Amino acid sequence: MEFLAFAAELIAQYPRGFGSLSDQLKRASLSIPLNIAEGYGKRG
C-alpha cells in the first residue's frame, strides 16, 4: 500500500497532457496489491 501512496503523489505532479500515462500508473499501482492478495488467498 505504500507504493499506492507513492504513485498517487507522483501522479499529482504530472502535467495535464499525460492523462493516459497517469491513468495507466493508477491502474498498475492498484493492481499490484490486489494481485498479491489474490495470490496469498490461493496459497493460504
N, CA, C and O atoms as a Tinker XYZ file with bonds, in Angstrom:
   176  protein
     1  N      0.806000   -1.195000    0.000000    73     2
     2  CA     0.000000    0.000000    0.000000    64     1     3
     3  C      0.856000    1.269000    0.000000    63     2     4     5
     4  O      0.383000    2.341000   -0.375000    81     3
     5  N      2.096000    1.144000    0.415000    73     3     6
     6  CA     2.984000    2.300000    0.375000    64     5     7
     7  C      3.222000    2.744000   -1.067000    63     6     8     9
     8  O      3.326000    3.937000   -1.351000    81     7
     9  N      3.306000    1.765000   -1.972000    73     7    10
    10  CA     3.516000    2.111000   -3.374000    64     9    11
    11  C      2.321000    2.874000   -3.929000    63    10    12    13
    12  O      2.485000    3.784000   -4.742000    81    11
    13  N      1.133000    2.511000   -3.497000    73    11    14
    14  CA    -0.076000    3.200000   -3.951000    64    13    15
    15  C     -0.039000    4.672000   -3.539000    63    14    16    17
    16  O     -0.395000    5.547000   -4.328000    81    15
    17  N      0.386000    4.941000   -2.323000    73    15    18
    18  CA     0.510000    6.329000   -1.856000    64    17    19
    19  C      1.600000    7.067000   -2.627000    63    18    20    21
    20  O      1.437000    8.233000   -2.985000    81    19
    21  N      2.721000    6.373000   -2.880000    73    19    22
    22  CA     3.808000    6.966000   -3.653000    64    21    23
    23  C      3.343000    7.297000   -5.067000    63    22    24    25
    24  O      3.637000    8.375000   -5.584000    81    23
    25  N      2.622000    6.379000   -5.689000    73    23    26
    26  CA     2.135000    6.595000   -7.051000    64    25    27
    27  C      1.156000    7.769000   -7.094000    63    26    28    29
    28  O      1.176000    8.556000   -8.040000    81    27
    29  N      0.309000    7.891000   -6.087000    73    27    30
    30  CA    -0.648000    9.000000   -6.051000    64    29    31
    31  C      0.078000   10.343000   -5.995000    63    30    32    33
    32  O     -0.325000   11.298000   -6.659000    81    31
    33  N      1.141000   10.413000   -5.208000    73    31    34
    34  CA     1.931000   11.649000   -5.141000    64    33    35
    35  C      2.599000   11.942000   -6.480000    63    34    36    37
    36  O      2.645000   13.090000   -6.922000    81    35
    37  N      3.110000   10.904000   -7.115000    73    35    38
    38  CA     3.775000   11.056000   -8.403000    64    37    39
    39  C      2.785000   11.505000   -9.478000    63    38    40    41
    40  O      3.091000   12.396000  -10.271000    81    39
    41  N      1.618000   10.899000   -9.504000    73    39    42
    42  CA     0.590000   11.232000  -10.496000    64    41    43
    43  C      0.142000   12.684000  -10.343000    63    42    44    45
    44  O     -0.119000   13.366000  -11.334000    81    43
    45  N      0.054000   13.148000   -9.109000    73    43    46
    46  CA    -0.387000   14.528000   -8.860000    64    45    47
    47  C      0.568000   15.553000   -9.474000    63    46    48    49
    48  O      0.172000   16.689000   -9.734000    81    47
    49  N      1.813000   15.161000   -9.704000    73    47    50
    50  CA     2.805000   16.080000  -10.257000    64    49    51
    51  C      2.814000   16.094000  -11.784000    63    50    52    53
    52  O      3.430000   16.977000  -12.381000    81    51
    53  N      2.144000   15.137000  -12.428000    73    51    54
    54  CA     2.135000   15.070000  -13.894000    64    53    55
    55  C      1.358000   16.241000  -14.477000    63    54    56    57
    56  O      0.324000   16.626000  -13.930000    81    55
    57  N      1.833000   16.810000  -15.568000    73    55    58
    58  CA     1.056000   17.839000  -16.259000    64    57    59
    59  C     -0.198000   17.227000  -16.894000    63    58    60    61
    60  O     -0.277000   16.009000  -17.054000    81    59
    61  N     -1.147000   18.040000  -17.243000    73    59    62
    62  CA    -2.417000   17.562000  -17.789000    64    61    63
    63  C     -2.271000   16.750000  -19.072000    63    62    64    65
    64  O     -3.124000   15.908000  -19.352000    81    63
    65  N     -1.241000   16.968000  -19.845000    73    63    66
    66  CA    -1.078000   16.277000  -21.116000    64    65    67
    67  C     -0.718000   14.804000  -20.989000    63    66    68    69
    68  O     -0.632000   14.104000  -21.998000    81    67
    69  N     -0.510000   14.325000  -19.779000    73    67    70
    70  CA    -0.097000   12.941000  -19.563000    64    69    71
    71  C     -1.223000   12.110000  -18.951000    63    70    72    73
    72  O     -0.975000   11.258000  -18.099000    81    71
    73  N     -2.432000   12.352000  -19.375000    73    71    74
    74  CA    -3.591000   11.662000  -18.808000    64    73    75
    75  C     -3.542000   10.158000  -18.967000    63    74    76    77
    76  O     -3.851000    9.426000  -18.027000    81    75
    77  N     -3.155000    9.680000  -20.154000    73    75    78
    78  CA    -3.135000    8.232000  -20.362000    64    77    79
    79  C     -2.034000    7.576000  -19.533000    63    78    80    81
    80  O     -2.212000    6.462000  -19.042000    81    79
    81  N     -0.905000    8.251000  -19.374000    73    79    82
    82  CA     0.178000    7.702000  -18.561000    64    81    83
    83  C     -0.218000    7.663000  -17.089000    63    82    84    85
    84  O      0.038000    6.674000  -16.402000    81    83
    85  N     -0.834000    8.721000  -16.609000    73    83    86
    86  CA    -1.245000    8.732000  -15.207000    64    85    87
    87  C     -2.353000    7.713000  -14.956000    63    86    88    89
    88  O     -2.403000    7.108000  -13.885000    81    87
    89  N     -3.239000    7.517000  -15.927000    73    87    90
    90  CA    -4.285000    6.504000  -15.791000    64    89    91
    91  C     -3.682000    5.108000  -15.704000    63    90    92    93
    92  O     -4.104000    4.296000  -14.881000    81    91
    93  N     -2.701000    4.831000  -16.547000    73    91    94
    94  CA    -2.033000    3.526000  -16.527000    64    93    95
    95  C     -1.316000    3.307000  -15.197000    63    94    96    97
    96  O     -1.355000    2.204000  -14.651000    81    95
    97  N     -0.665000    4.339000  -14.673000    73    95    98
    98  CA     0.031000    4.220000  -13.395000    64    97    99
    99  C     -0.957000    3.994000  -12.253000    63    98   100   101
   100  O     -0.677000    3.220000  -11.338000    81    99
   101  N     -2.104000    4.659000  -12.299000    73    99   102
   102  CA    -3.136000    4.437000  -11.280000    64   101   103
   103  C     -3.598000    2.989000  -11.285000    63   102   104   105
   104  O     -3.679000    2.348000  -10.238000    81   103
   105  N     -3.903000    2.476000  -12.484000    73   103   106
   106  CA    -4.388000    1.098000  -12.588000    64   105   107
   107  C     -3.323000    0.092000  -12.157000    63   106   108   109
   108  O     -3.633000   -0.889000  -11.481000    81   107
   109  N     -2.078000    0.330000  -12.544000    73   107   110
   110  CA    -0.999000   -0.589000  -12.178000    64   109   111
   111  C     -0.739000   -0.568000  -10.676000    63   110   112   113
   112  O     -0.528000   -1.617000  -10.067000    81   111
   113  N     -0.753000    0.621000  -10.076000    73   111   114
   114  CA    -0.470000    0.717000   -8.645000    64   113   115
   115  C     -1.576000    0.084000   -7.811000    63   114   116   117
   116  O     -1.316000   -0.381000   -6.701000    81   115
   117  N     -2.783000    0.057000   -8.313000    73   115   118
   118  CA    -3.873000   -0.624000   -7.623000    64   117   119
   119  C     -3.819000   -2.128000   -7.869000    63   118   120   121
   120  O     -4.176000   -2.917000   -6.995000    81   119
   121  N     -3.380000   -2.516000   -9.040000    73   119   122
   122  CA    -3.324000   -3.927000   -9.410000    64   121   123
   123  C     -2.287000   -4.701000   -8.599000    63   122   124   125
   124  O     -2.497000   -5.873000   -8.288000    81   123
   125  N     -1.187000   -4.068000   -8.260000    73   123   126
   126  CA    -0.106000   -4.762000   -7.546000    64   125   127
   127  C     -0.587000   -5.358000   -6.220000    63   126   128   129
   128  O     -0.442000   -6.565000   -6.024000    81   127
   129  N     -1.154000   -4.563000   -5.296000    73   127   130
   130  CA    -1.594000   -5.180000   -4.034000    64   129   131
   131  C     -2.757000   -6.153000   -4.222000    63   130   132   133
   132  O     -2.881000   -7.115000   -3.466000    81   131
   133  N     -3.608000   -5.915000   -5.219000    73   131   134
   134  CA    -4.704000   -6.847000   -5.468000    64   133   135
   135  C     -4.182000   -8.196000   -5.946000    63   134   136   137
   136  O     -4.691000   -9.238000   -5.533000    81   135
   137  N     -3.183000   -8.189000   -6.802000    73   135   138
   138  CA    -2.588000   -9.439000   -7.271000    64   137   139
   139  C     -1.889000  -10.180000   -6.136000    63   138   140   141
   140  O     -1.962000  -11.407000   -6.060000    81   139
   141  N     -1.221000   -9.454000   -5.265000    73   139   142
   142  CA    -0.566000  -10.082000   -4.117000    64   141   143
   143  C     -1.611000  -10.722000   -3.207000    63   142   144   145
   144  O     -1.435000  -11.854000   -2.756000    81   143
   145  N     -2.688000  -10.005000   -2.940000    73   143   146
   146  CA    -3.750000  -10.546000   -2.090000    64   145   147
   147  C     -4.396000  -11.772000   -2.722000    63   146   148   149
   148  O     -4.696000  -12.744000   -2.029000    81   147
   149  N     -4.609000  -11.731000   -4.019000    73   147   150
   150  CA    -5.204000  -12.870000   -4.704000    64   149   151
   151  C     -4.279000  -14.089000   -4.616000    63   150   152   153
   152  O     -4.736000  -15.200000   -4.346000    81   151
   153  N     -2.999000  -13.879000   -4.842000    73   151   154
   154  CA    -2.045000  -14.981000   -4.752000    64   153   155
   155  C     -1.954000  -15.541000   -3.346000    63   154   156   157
   156  O     -1.843000  -16.753000   -3.165000    81   155
   157  N     -2.000000  -14.680000   -2.362000    73   155   158
   158  CA    -1.957000  -15.128000   -0.975000    64   157   159
   159  C     -3.208000  -15.929000   -0.636000    63   158   160   161
   160  O     -3.139000  -16.918000    0.095000    81   159
   161  N     -4.355000  -15.502000   -1.168000    73   159   162
   162  CA    -5.605000  -16.216000   -0.917000    64   161   163
   163  C     -5.596000  -17.615000   -1.506000    63   162   164   165
   164  O     -6.137000  -18.545000   -0.909000    81   163
   165  N     -4.993000  -17.770000   -2.658000    73   163   166
   166  CA    -4.912000  -19.087000   -3.288000    64   165   167
   167  C     -3.938000  -19.991000   -2.536000    63   166   168   169
   168  O     -4.113000  -21.208000   -2.480000    81   167
   169  N     -2.922000  -19.378000   -1.968000    73   167   170
   170  CA    -1.875000  -20.137000   -1.292000    64   169   171
   171  C     -2.235000  -20.423000    0.164000    63   170   172   173
   172  O     -1.996000  -21.519000    0.672000    81   171
   173  N     -2.812000  -19.420000    0.826000    73   171   174
   174  CA    -3.043000  -19.516000    2.265000    64   173   175
   175  C     -4.366000  -20.056000    2.572000    63   174   176
   176  O     -4.717000  -20.201000    3.743000    81   175
